[in-house]
Amino acid sequence: MFRKTIIMVFAILGALPAIAHTTQYSTGQAAAGQGQPVLRLMNDREFGIFLARLDSDLVRSQQQLKKMDVKSLSLDNQEKQDLQRSYTQCLQSLDNTRDEIQKLSQKQTLKLDLYLLIDMNELARNLDALDDVLLNPMAVNGQSGARKSLTYARQVLSIDGALATEISTFQQHFIAFTGVVDATLEQPGQDESNPQSQK
């Protein structure tokens, strides 16, 4: 039930940028000339390369997070629990996102695209939460612990920044893909038996 609600919310939110990015200017200037992103559907080869690159980046991020010795930070019990929970959620989100990438590598459907977008956004939220805990000056005792926590926070911020770029690219593809599916469904005489969510 919760996942269906999330899907509906993302579908509605995904439609809003589509309107903004596809608006034509009456002056005849292209959206690209105005510095606005242009929706573009990746072809199968480009999409495969994108997924492989994303998975490779997530593997590196996972390795980087696993090297962090968050237990060594001198925290009080509550802060230690918050940090451990946030850290565990990030690792779980990475696993979930990589699972969706593997499914999409086998077969692209609108539903799987949406699940990957949801998982990527959840990962971004969890990285933000982990970064907030690591940057909390009250969470760390001692100068060496504070330095280590700040170093970890920078690494998490770097991972989050790289992910934001990938999310933006994937959102553009997802919205364009949604448009293709909508256009296909609106064609007269469409065979109802054909899979409607596949490219």
JSON list of C-alpha atoms in Angstrom, two decimals:
[
{"chain": "A", "resi": 1, "resn": "MET", "atom": "CA", "xyz": [0.00, 0.00, 0.00]},
{"chain": "A", "resi": 2, "resn": "PHE", "atom": "CA", "xyz": [2.78, 2.43, 0.96]},
{"chain": "A", "resi": 3, "resn": "ARG", "atom": "CA", "xyz": [4.72, 1.70, -2.24]},
{"chain": "A", "resi": 4, "resn": "LYS", "atom": "CA", "xyz": [1.58, 2.35, -4.34]},
{"chain": "A", "resi": 5, "resn": "THR", "atom": "CA", "xyz": [1.14, 5.72, -2.63]},
{"chain": "A", "resi": 6, "resn": "ILE", "atom": "CA", "xyz": [4.75, 6.62, -3.36]},
{"chain": "A", "resi": 7, "resn": "ILE", "atom": "CA", "xyz": [4.30, 5.59, -6.99]},
{"chain": "A", "resi": 8, "resn": "MET", "atom": "CA", "xyz": [1.24, 7.81, -7.33]},
{"chain": "A", "resi": 9, "resn": "VAL", "atom": "CA", "xyz": [3.04, 10.78, -5.74]},
{"chain": "A", "resi": 10, "resn": "PHE", "atom": "CA", "xyz": [6.05, 10.39, -8.04]},
{"chain": "A", "resi": 11, "resn": "ALA", "atom": "CA", "xyz": [3.82, 10.02, -11.08]},
{"chain": "A", "resi": 12, "resn": "ILE", "atom": "CA", "xyz": [2.10, 13.31, -10.22]},
{"chain": "A", "resi": 13, "resn": "LEU", "atom": "CA", "xyz": [5.37, 15.07, -9.39]},
{"chain": "A", "resi": 14, "resn": "GLY", "atom": "CA", "xyz": [6.93, 13.67, -12.55]},
{"chain": "A", "resi": 15, "resn": "ALA", "atom": "CA", "xyz": [4.18, 15.25, -14.63]},
{"chain": "A", "resi": 16, "resn": "LEU", "atom": "CA", "xyz": [4.79, 18.74, -13.27]},
{"chain": "A", "resi": 17, "resn": "PRO", "atom": "CA", "xyz": [8.33, 19.19, -14.64]},
{"chain": "A", "resi": 18, "resn": "ALA", "atom": "CA", "xyz": [7.16, 17.74, -17.95]},
{"chain": "A", "resi": 19, "resn": "ILE", "atom": "CA", "xyz": [4.86, 20.72, -18.43]},
{"chain": "A", "resi": 20, "resn": "ALA", "atom": "CA", "xyz": [7.59, 23.20, -17.56]},
{"chain": "A", "resi": 21, "resn": "HIS", "atom": "CA", "xyz": [10.25, 21.62, -19.76]},
{"chain": "A", "resi": 22, "resn": "THR", "atom": "CA", "xyz": [8.06, 21.19, -22.83]},
{"chain": "A", "resi": 23, "resn": "THR", "atom": "CA", "xyz": [6.63, 24.68, -22.89]},
{"chain": "A", "resi": 24, "resn": "GLN", "atom": "CA", "xyz": [7.38, 26.44, -26.18]},
{"chain": "A", "resi": 25, "resn": "TYR", "atom": "CA", "xyz": [8.25, 30.12, -26.08]},
{"chain": "A", "resi": 26, "resn": "SER", "atom": "CA", "xyz": [6.18, 32.39, -28.28]},
{"chain": "A", "resi": 27, "resn": "THR", "atom": "CA", "xyz": [9.33, 34.30, -29.26]},
{"chain": "A", "resi": 28, "resn": "GLY", "atom": "CA", "xyz": [10.53, 31.19, -31.08]},
{"chain": "A", "resi": 29, "resn": "GLN", "atom": "CA", "xyz": [13.54, 30.66, -28.83]},
{"chain": "A", "resi": 30, "resn": "ALA", "atom": "CA", "xyz": [14.29, 27.03, -28.03]},
{"chain": "A", "resi": 31, "resn": "ALA", "atom": "CA", "xyz": [14.24, 25.82, -24.45]},
{"chain": "A", "resi": 32, "resn": "ALA", "atom": "CA", "xyz": [17.92, 24.93, -24.76]},
{"chain": "A", "resi": 33, "resn": "GLY", "atom": "CA", "xyz": [18.68, 28.55, -25.68]},
{"chain": "A", "resi": 34, "resn": "GLN", "atom": "CA", "xyz": [17.08, 29.61, -22.42]},
{"chain": "A", "resi": 35, "resn": "GLY", "atom": "CA", "xyz": [19.27, 27.24, -20.41]},
{"chain": "A", "resi": 36, "resn": "GLN", "atom": "CA", "xyz": [16.35, 24.90, -19.66]},
{"chain": "A", "resi": 37, "resn": "PRO", "atom": "CA", "xyz": [16.84, 21.11, -19.79]},
{"chain": "A", "resi": 38, "resn": "VAL", "atom": "CA", "xyz": [15.45, 19.35, -22.84]},
{"chain": "A", "resi": 39, "resn": "LEU", "atom": "CA", "xyz": [13.58, 16.07, -22.44]},
{"chain": "A", "resi": 40, "resn": "ARG", "atom": "CA", "xyz": [15.32, 13.31, -24.29]},
{"chain": "A", "resi": 41, "resn": "LEU", "atom": "CA", "xyz": [14.59, 9.61, -24.35]},
{"chain": "A", "resi": 42, "resn": "MET", "atom": "CA", "xyz": [17.74, 7.49, -24.27]},
{"chain": "A", "resi": 43, "resn": "ASN", "atom": "CA", "xyz": [17.92, 4.78, -26.91]},
{"chain": "A", "resi": 44, "resn": "ASP", "atom": "CA", "xyz": [18.59, 1.18, -25.81]},
{"chain": "A", "resi": 45, "resn": "ARG", "atom": "CA", "xyz": [22.37, 1.48, -26.13]},
{"chain": "A", "resi": 46, "resn": "GLU", "atom": "CA", "xyz": [22.53, 4.80, -24.26]},
{"chain": "A", "resi": 47, "resn": "PHE", "atom": "CA", "xyz": [20.22, 3.46, -21.57]},
{"chain": "A", "resi": 48, "resn": "GLY", "atom": "CA", "xyz": [22.39, 0.36, -21.13]},
{"chain": "A", "resi": 49, "resn": "ILE", "atom": "CA", "xyz": [25.51, 2.54, -20.81]},
{"chain": "A", "resi": 50, "resn": "PHE", "atom": "CA", "xyz": [23.72, 4.80, -18.31]},
{"chain": "A", "resi": 51, "resn": "LEU", "atom": "CA", "xyz": [22.66, 1.84, -16.15]},
{"chain": "A", "resi": 52, "resn": "ALA", "atom": "CA", "xyz": [26.16, 0.31, -16.24]},
{"chain": "A", "resi": 53, "resn": "ARG", "atom": "CA", "xyz": [27.75, 3.63, -15.27]},
{"chain": "A", "resi": 54, "resn": "LEU", "atom": "CA", "xyz": [25.19, 4.20, -12.50]},
{"chain": "A", "resi": 55, "resn": "ASP", "atom": "CA", "xyz": [25.75, 0.71, -11.10]},
{"chain": "A", "resi": 56, "resn": "SER", "atom": "CA", "xyz": [29.52, 1.18, -11.21]},
{"chain": "A", "resi": 57, "resn": "ASP", "atom": "CA", "xyz": [29.21, 4.51, -9.38]},
{"chain": "A", "resi": 58, "resn": "LEU", "atom": "CA", "xyz": [26.98, 2.92, -6.75]},
{"chain": "A", "resi": 59, "resn": "VAL", "atom": "CA", "xyz": [29.46, 0.07, -6.21]},
{"chain": "A", "resi": 60, "resn": "ARG", "atom": "CA", "xyz": [32.20, 2.66, -5.59]},
{"chain": "A", "resi": 61, "resn": "SER", "atom": "CA", "xyz": [29.90, 4.59, -3.24]},
{"chain": "A", "resi": 62, "resn": "GLN", "atom": "CA", "xyz": [29.05, 1.39, -1.38]},
{"chain": "A", "resi": 63, "resn": "GLN", "atom": "CA", "xyz": [32.73, 0.56, -0.93]},
{"chain": "A", "resi": 64, "resn": "GLN", "atom": "CA", "xyz": [33.43, 4.09, 0.24]},
{"chain": "A", "resi": 65, "resn": "LEU", "atom": "CA", "xyz": [30.63, 3.95, 2.82]},
{"chain": "A", "resi": 66, "resn": "LYS", "atom": "CA", "xyz": [31.71, 0.53, 4.07]},
{"chain": "A", "resi": 67, "resn": "LYS", "atom": "CA", "xyz": [35.20, 1.90, 4.77]},
{"chain": "A", "resi": 68, "resn": "MET", "atom": "CA", "xyz": [33.73, 4.45, 7.16]},
{"chain": "A", "resi": 69, "resn": "ASP", "atom": "CA", "xyz": [34.27, 3.43, 10.75]},
{"chain": "A", "resi": 70, "resn": "VAL", "atom": "CA", "xyz": [31.21, 5.21, 12.13]},
{"chain": "A", "resi": 71, "resn": "LYS", "atom": "CA", "xyz": [31.35, 3.16, 15.33]},
{"chain": "A", "resi": 72, "resn": "SER", "atom": "CA", "xyz": [34.66, 4.77, 16.20]},
{"chain": "A", "resi": 73, "resn": "LEU", "atom": "CA", "xyz": [33.07, 8.19, 16.52]},
{"chain": "A", "resi": 74, "resn": "SER", "atom": "CA", "xyz": [32.63, 8.98, 20.20]},
{"chain": "A", "resi": 75, "resn": "LEU", "atom": "CA", "xyz": [28.92, 9.61, 20.45]},
{"chain": "A", "resi": 76, "resn": "ASP", "atom": "CA", "xyz": [26.36, 9.43, 23.22]},
{"chain": "A", "resi": 77, "resn": "ASN", "atom": "CA", "xyz": [23.88, 6.55, 23.00]},
{"chain": "A", "resi": 78, "resn": "GLN", "atom": "CA", "xyz": [21.13, 8.45, 21.19]},
{"chain": "A", "resi": 79, "resn": "GLU", "atom": "CA", "xyz": [23.49, 9.96, 18.63]},
{"chain": "A", "resi": 80, "resn": "LYS", "atom": "CA", "xyz": [25.18, 6.59, 18.13]},
{"chain": "A", "resi": 81, "resn": "GLN", "atom": "CA", "xyz": [21.79, 4.99, 17.40]},
{"chain": "A", "resi": 82, "resn": "ASP", "atom": "CA", "xyz": [20.82, 7.80, 15.00]},
{"chain": "A", "resi": 83, "resn": "LEU", "atom": "CA", "xyz": [24.10, 7.51, 13.14]},
{"chain": "A", "resi": 84, "resn": "GLN", "atom": "CA", "xyz": [23.97, 3.72, 12.93]},
{"chain": "A", "resi": 85, "resn": "ARG", "atom": "CA", "xyz": [20.35, 3.77, 11.73]},
{"chain": "A", "resi": 86, "resn": "SER", "atom": "CA", "xyz": [21.10, 6.42, 9.10]},
{"chain": "A", "resi": 87, "resn": "TYR", "atom": "CA", "xyz": [24.25, 4.59, 7.97]},
{"chain": "A", "resi": 88, "resn": "THR", "atom": "CA", "xyz": [22.37, 1.26, 7.69]},
{"chain": "A", "resi": 89, "resn": "GLN", "atom": "CA", "xyz": [19.56, 2.91, 5.72]},
{"chain": "A", "resi": 90, "resn": "CYS", "atom": "CA", "xyz": [22.09, 4.29, 3.22]},
{"chain": "A", "resi": 91, "resn": "LEU", "atom": "CA", "xyz": [23.62, 0.85, 2.67]},
{"chain": "A", "resi": 92, "resn": "GLN", "atom": "CA", "xyz": [20.15, -0.71, 2.31]},
{"chain": "A", "resi": 93, "resn": "SER", "atom": "CA", "xyz": [19.11, 2.00, -0.18]},
{"chain": "A", "resi": 94, "resn": "LEU", "atom": "CA", "xyz": [22.24, 1.31, -2.22]},
{"chain": "A", "resi": 95, "resn": "ASP", "atom": "CA", "xyz": [21.35, -2.39, -2.33]},
{"chain": "A", "resi": 96, "resn": "ASN", "atom": "CA", "xyz": [17.75, -1.62, -3.34]},
{"chain": "A", "resi": 97, "resn": "THR", "atom": "CA", "xyz": [18.85, 0.75, -6.10]},
{"chain": "A", "resi": 98, "resn": "ARG", "atom": "CA", "xyz": [21.34, -1.77, -7.47]},
{"chain": "A", "resi": 99, "resn": "ASP", "atom": "CA", "xyz": [18.63, -4.46, -7.46]},
{"chain": "A", "resi": 100, "resn": "GLU", "atom": "CA", "xyz": [16.36, -2.21, -9.57]},
{"chain": "A", "resi": 101, "resn": "ILE", "atom": "CA", "xyz": [19.24, -1.52, -11.97]},
{"chain": "A", "resi": 102, "resn": "GLN", "atom": "CA", "xyz": [19.72, -5.27, -12.47]},
{"chain": "A", "resi": 103, "resn": "LYS", "atom": "CA", "xyz": [16.01, -5.71, -13.23]},
{"chain": "A", "resi": 104, "resn": "LEU", "atom": "CA", "xyz": [16.04, -2.80, -15.68]},
{"chain": "A", "resi": 105, "resn": "SER", "atom": "CA", "xyz": [19.14, -4.21, -17.36]},
{"chain": "A", "resi": 106, "resn": "GLN", "atom": "CA", "xyz": [17.07, -7.27, -18.28]},
{"chain": "A", "resi": 107, "resn": "LYS", "atom": "CA", "xyz": [13.94, -5.47, -19.43]},
{"chain": "A", "resi": 108, "resn": "GLN", "atom": "CA", "xyz": [12.89, -1.83, -19.44]},
{"chain": "A", "resi": 109, "resn": "THR", "atom": "CA", "xyz": [9.34, -1.04, -18.43]},
{"chain": "A", "resi": 110, "resn": "LEU", "atom": "CA", "xyz": [7.74, 2.14, -17.20]},
{"chain": "A", "resi": 111, "resn": "LYS", "atom": "CA", "xyz": [7.02, 0.45, -13.86]},
{"chain": "A", "resi": 112, "resn": "LEU", "atom": "CA", "xyz": [10.67, -0.57, -13.34]},
{"chain": "A", "resi": 113, "resn": "ASP", "atom": "CA", "xyz": [11.82, 2.90, -14.39]},
{"chain": "A", "resi": 114, "resn": "LEU", "atom": "CA", "xyz": [9.55, 4.37, -11.73]},
{"chain": "A", "resi": 115, "resn": "TYR", "atom": "CA", "xyz": [10.82, 1.95, -9.07]},
{"chain": "A", "resi": 116, "resn": "LEU", "atom": "CA", "xyz": [14.41, 2.92, -9.87]},
{"chain": "A", "resi": 117, "resn": "LEU", "atom": "CA", "xyz": [13.54, 6.61, -9.67]},
{"chain": "A", "resi": 118, "resn": "ILE", "atom": "CA", "xyz": [11.88, 6.04, -6.28]},
{"chain": "A", "resi": 119, "resn": "ASP", "atom": "CA", "xyz": [14.90, 4.11, -4.99]},
{"chain": "A", "resi": 120, "resn": "MET", "atom": "CA", "xyz": [17.34, 6.74, -6.25]},
{"chain": "A", "resi": 121, "resn": "ASN", "atom": "CA", "xyz": [15.37, 9.50, -4.51]},
{"chain": "A", "resi": 122, "resn": "GLU", "atom": "CA", "xyz": [15.17, 7.45, -1.31]},
{"chain": "A", "resi": 123, "resn": "LEU", "atom": "CA", "xyz": [18.94, 6.95, -1.44]},
{"chain": "A", "resi": 124, "resn": "ALA", "atom": "CA", "xyz": [19.44, 10.69, -1.87]},
{"chain": "A", "resi": 125, "resn": "ARG", "atom": "CA", "xyz": [17.23, 11.39, 1.18]},
{"chain": "A", "resi": 126, "resn": "ASN", "atom": "CA", "xyz": [19.12, 8.82, 3.27]},
{"chain": "A", "resi": 127, "resn": "LEU", "atom": "CA", "xyz": [22.48, 10.29, 2.23]},
{"chain": "A", "resi": 128, "resn": "ASP", "atom": "CA", "xyz": [21.22, 13.75, 3.25]},
{"chain": "A", "resi": 129, "resn": "ALA", "atom": "CA", "xyz": [20.13, 12.38, 6.63]},
{"chain": "A", "resi": 130, "resn": "LEU", "atom": "CA", "xyz": [23.49, 10.68, 7.19]},
{"chain": "A", "resi": 131, "resn": "ASP", "atom": "CA", "xyz": [25.31, 13.87, 6.25]},
{"chain": "A", "resi": 132, "resn": "ASP", "atom": "CA", "xyz": [23.21, 15.85, 8.76]},
{"chain": "A", "resi": 133, "resn": "VAL", "atom": "CA", "xyz": [24.08, 13.42, 11.57]},
{"chain": "A", "resi": 134, "resn": "LEU", "atom": "CA", "xyz": [27.78, 13.50, 10.68]},
{"chain": "A", "resi": 135, "resn": "LEU", "atom": "CA", "xyz": [27.81, 17.31, 10.63]},
{"chain": "A", "resi": 136, "resn": "ASN", "atom": "CA", "xyz": [26.13, 17.60, 14.04]},
{"chain": "A", "resi": 137, "resn": "PRO", "atom": "CA", "xyz": [28.82, 19.12, 16.31]},
{"chain": "A", "resi": 138, "resn": "MET", "atom": "CA", "xyz": [27.01, 17.82, 19.40]},
{"chain": "A", "resi": 139, "resn": "ALA", "atom": "CA", "xyz": [27.27, 14.25, 18.11]},
{"chain": "A", "resi": 140, "resn": "VAL", "atom": "CA", "xyz": [31.04, 13.94, 18.33]},
{"chain": "A", "resi": 141, "resn": "ASN", "atom": "CA", "xyz": [33.30, 14.14, 21.34]},
{"chain": "A", "resi": 142, "resn": "GLY", "atom": "CA", "xyz": [36.88, 15.23, 20.88]},
{"chain": "A", "resi": 143, "resn": "GLN", "atom": "CA", "xyz": [38.76, 16.99, 18.11]},
{"chain": "A", "resi": 144, "resn": "SER", "atom": "CA", "xyz": [39.94, 13.83, 16.32]},
{"chain": "A", "resi": 145, "resn": "GLY", "atom": "CA", "xyz": [36.39, 12.47, 16.28]},
{"chain": "A", "resi": 146, "resn": "ALA", "atom": "CA", "xyz": [35.14, 15.78, 14.89]},
{"chain": "A", "resi": 147, "resn": "ARG", "atom": "CA", "xyz": [37.78, 15.72, 12.10]},
{"chain": "A", "resi": 148, "resn": "LYS", "atom": "CA", "xyz": [36.89, 12.14, 11.18]},
{"chain": "A", "resi": 149, "resn": "SER", "atom": "CA", "xyz": [33.16, 12.96, 11.22]},
{"chain": "A", "resi": 150, "resn": "LEU", "atom": "CA", "xyz": [33.74, 15.98, 8.97]},
{"chain": "A", "resi": 151, "resn": "THR", "atom": "CA", "xyz": [35.80, 13.86, 6.53]},
{"chain": "A", "resi": 152, "resn": "TYR", "atom": "CA", "xyz": [33.00, 11.29, 6.38]},
{"chain": "A", "resi": 153, "resn": "ALA", "atom": "CA", "xyz": [30.42, 14.06, 5.87]},
{"chain": "A", "resi": 154, "resn": "ARG", "atom": "CA", "xyz": [32.41, 15.40, 2.89]},
{"chain": "A", "resi": 155, "resn": "GLN", "atom": "CA", "xyz": [32.55, 11.92, 1.36]},
{"chain": "A", "resi": 156, "resn": "VAL", "atom": "CA", "xyz": [28.80, 11.45, 1.81]},
{"chain": "A", "resi": 157, "resn": "LEU", "atom": "CA", "xyz": [28.16, 14.89, 0.31]},
{"chain": "A", "resi": 158, "resn": "SER", "atom": "CA", "xyz": [30.31, 13.99, -2.69]},
{"chain": "A", "resi": 159, "resn": "ILE", "atom": "CA", "xyz": [28.35, 10.76, -3.22]},
{"chain": "A", "resi": 160, "resn": "ASP", "atom": "CA", "xyz": [25.08, 12.69, -2.87]},
{"chain": "A", "resi": 161, "resn": "GLY", "atom": "CA", "xyz": [26.19, 15.33, -5.39]},
{"chain": "A", "resi": 162, "resn": "ALA", "atom": "CA", "xyz": [27.12, 12.72, -8.00]},
{"chain": "A", "resi": 163, "resn": "LEU", "atom": "CA", "xyz": [23.81, 10.93, -7.41]},
{"chain": "A", "resi": 164, "resn": "ALA", "atom": "CA", "xyz": [21.87, 14.18, -7.92]},
{"chain": "A", "resi": 165, "resn": "THR", "atom": "CA", "xyz": [23.30, 14.47, -11.44]},
{"chain": "A", "resi": 166, "resn": "GLU", "atom": "CA", "xyz": [22.30, 10.88, -12.24]},
{"chain": "A", "resi": 167, "resn": "ILE", "atom": "CA", "xyz": [18.80, 11.44, -10.83]},
{"chain": "A", "resi": 168, "resn": "SER", "atom": "CA", "xyz": [18.36, 14.51, -13.02]},
{"chain": "A", "resi": 169, "resn": "THR", "atom": "CA", "xyz": [19.44, 12.60, -16.14]},
{"chain": "A", "resi": 170, "resn": "PHE", "atom": "CA", "xyz": [17.18, 9.69, -15.29]},
{"chain": "A", "resi": 171, "resn": "GLN", "atom": "CA", "xyz": [14.19, 11.96, -14.53]},
{"chain": "A", "resi": 172, "resn": "GLN", "atom": "CA", "xyz": [14.50, 13.51, -17.99]},
{"chain": "A", "resi": 173, "resn": "HIS", "atom": "CA", "xyz": [14.54, 10.03, -19.55]},
{"chain": "A", "resi": 174, "resn": "PHE", "atom": "CA", "xyz": [11.62, 8.87, -17.39]},
{"chain": "A", "resi": 175, "resn": "ILE", "atom": "CA", "xyz": [9.43, 11.84, -18.31]},
{"chain": "A", "resi": 176, "resn": "ALA", "atom": "CA", "xyz": [10.25, 11.42, -22.00]},
{"chain": "A", "resi": 177, "resn": "PHE", "atom": "CA", "xyz": [9.52, 7.68, -21.74]},
{"chain": "A", "resi": 178, "resn": "THR", "atom": "CA", "xyz": [6.17, 8.49, -20.10]},
{"chain": "A", "resi": 179, "resn": "GLY", "atom": "CA", "xyz": [5.37, 10.78, -23.02]},
{"chain": "A", "resi": 180, "resn": "VAL", "atom": "CA", "xyz": [6.15, 8.01, -25.51]},
{"chain": "A", "resi": 181, "resn": "VAL", "atom": "CA", "xyz": [3.90, 5.57, -23.64]},
{"chain": "A", "resi": 182, "resn": "ASP", "atom": "CA", "xyz": [1.10, 8.18, -23.47]},
{"chain": "A", "resi": 183, "resn": "ALA", "atom": "CA", "xyz": [1.41, 8.90, -27.19]},
{"chain": "A", "resi": 184, "resn": "THR", "atom": "CA", "xyz": [1.28, 5.17, -27.94]},
{"chain": "A", "resi": 185, "resn": "LEU", "atom": "CA", "xyz": [-1.85, 4.73, -25.82]},
{"chain": "A", "resi": 186, "resn": "GLU", "atom": "CA", "xyz": [-3.58, 7.65, -27.55]},
{"chain": "A", "resi": 187, "resn": "GLN", "atom": "CA", "xyz": [-3.11, 6.19, -31.04]},
{"chain": "A", "resi": 188, "resn": "PRO", "atom": "CA", "xyz": [-6.42, 5.05, -32.53]},
{"chain": "A", "resi": 189, "resn": "GLY", "atom": "CA", "xyz": [-6.81, 1.32, -33.10]},
{"chain": "A", "resi": 190, "resn": "GLN", "atom": "CA", "xyz": [-4.15, 0.46, -30.50]},
{"chain": "A", "resi": 191, "resn": "ASP", "atom": "CA", "xyz": [-4.13, -3.29, -29.87]},
{"chain": "A", "resi": 192, "resn": "GLU", "atom": "CA", "xyz": [-5.10, -3.75, -26.23]},
{"chain": "A", "resi": 193, "resn": "SER", "atom": "CA", "xyz": [-3.18, -7.02, -26.01]},
{"chain": "A", "resi": 194, "resn": "ASN", "atom": "CA", "xyz": [0.21, -5.38, -26.63]},
{"chain": "A", "resi": 195, "resn": "PRO", "atom": "CA", "xyz": [2.34, -4.65, -23.56]},
{"chain": "A", "resi": 196, "resn": "GLN", "atom": "CA", "xyz": [1.89, -0.92, -22.99]},
{"chain": "A", "resi": 197, "resn": "SER", "atom": "CA", "xyz": [4.75, -0.30, -20.63]},
{"chain": "A", "resi": 198, "resn": "GLN", "atom": "CA", "xyz": [7.57, -1.60, -22.80]},
{"chain": "A", "resi": 199, "resn": "LYS", "atom": "CA", "xyz": [9.69, 0.34, -25.24]}
]
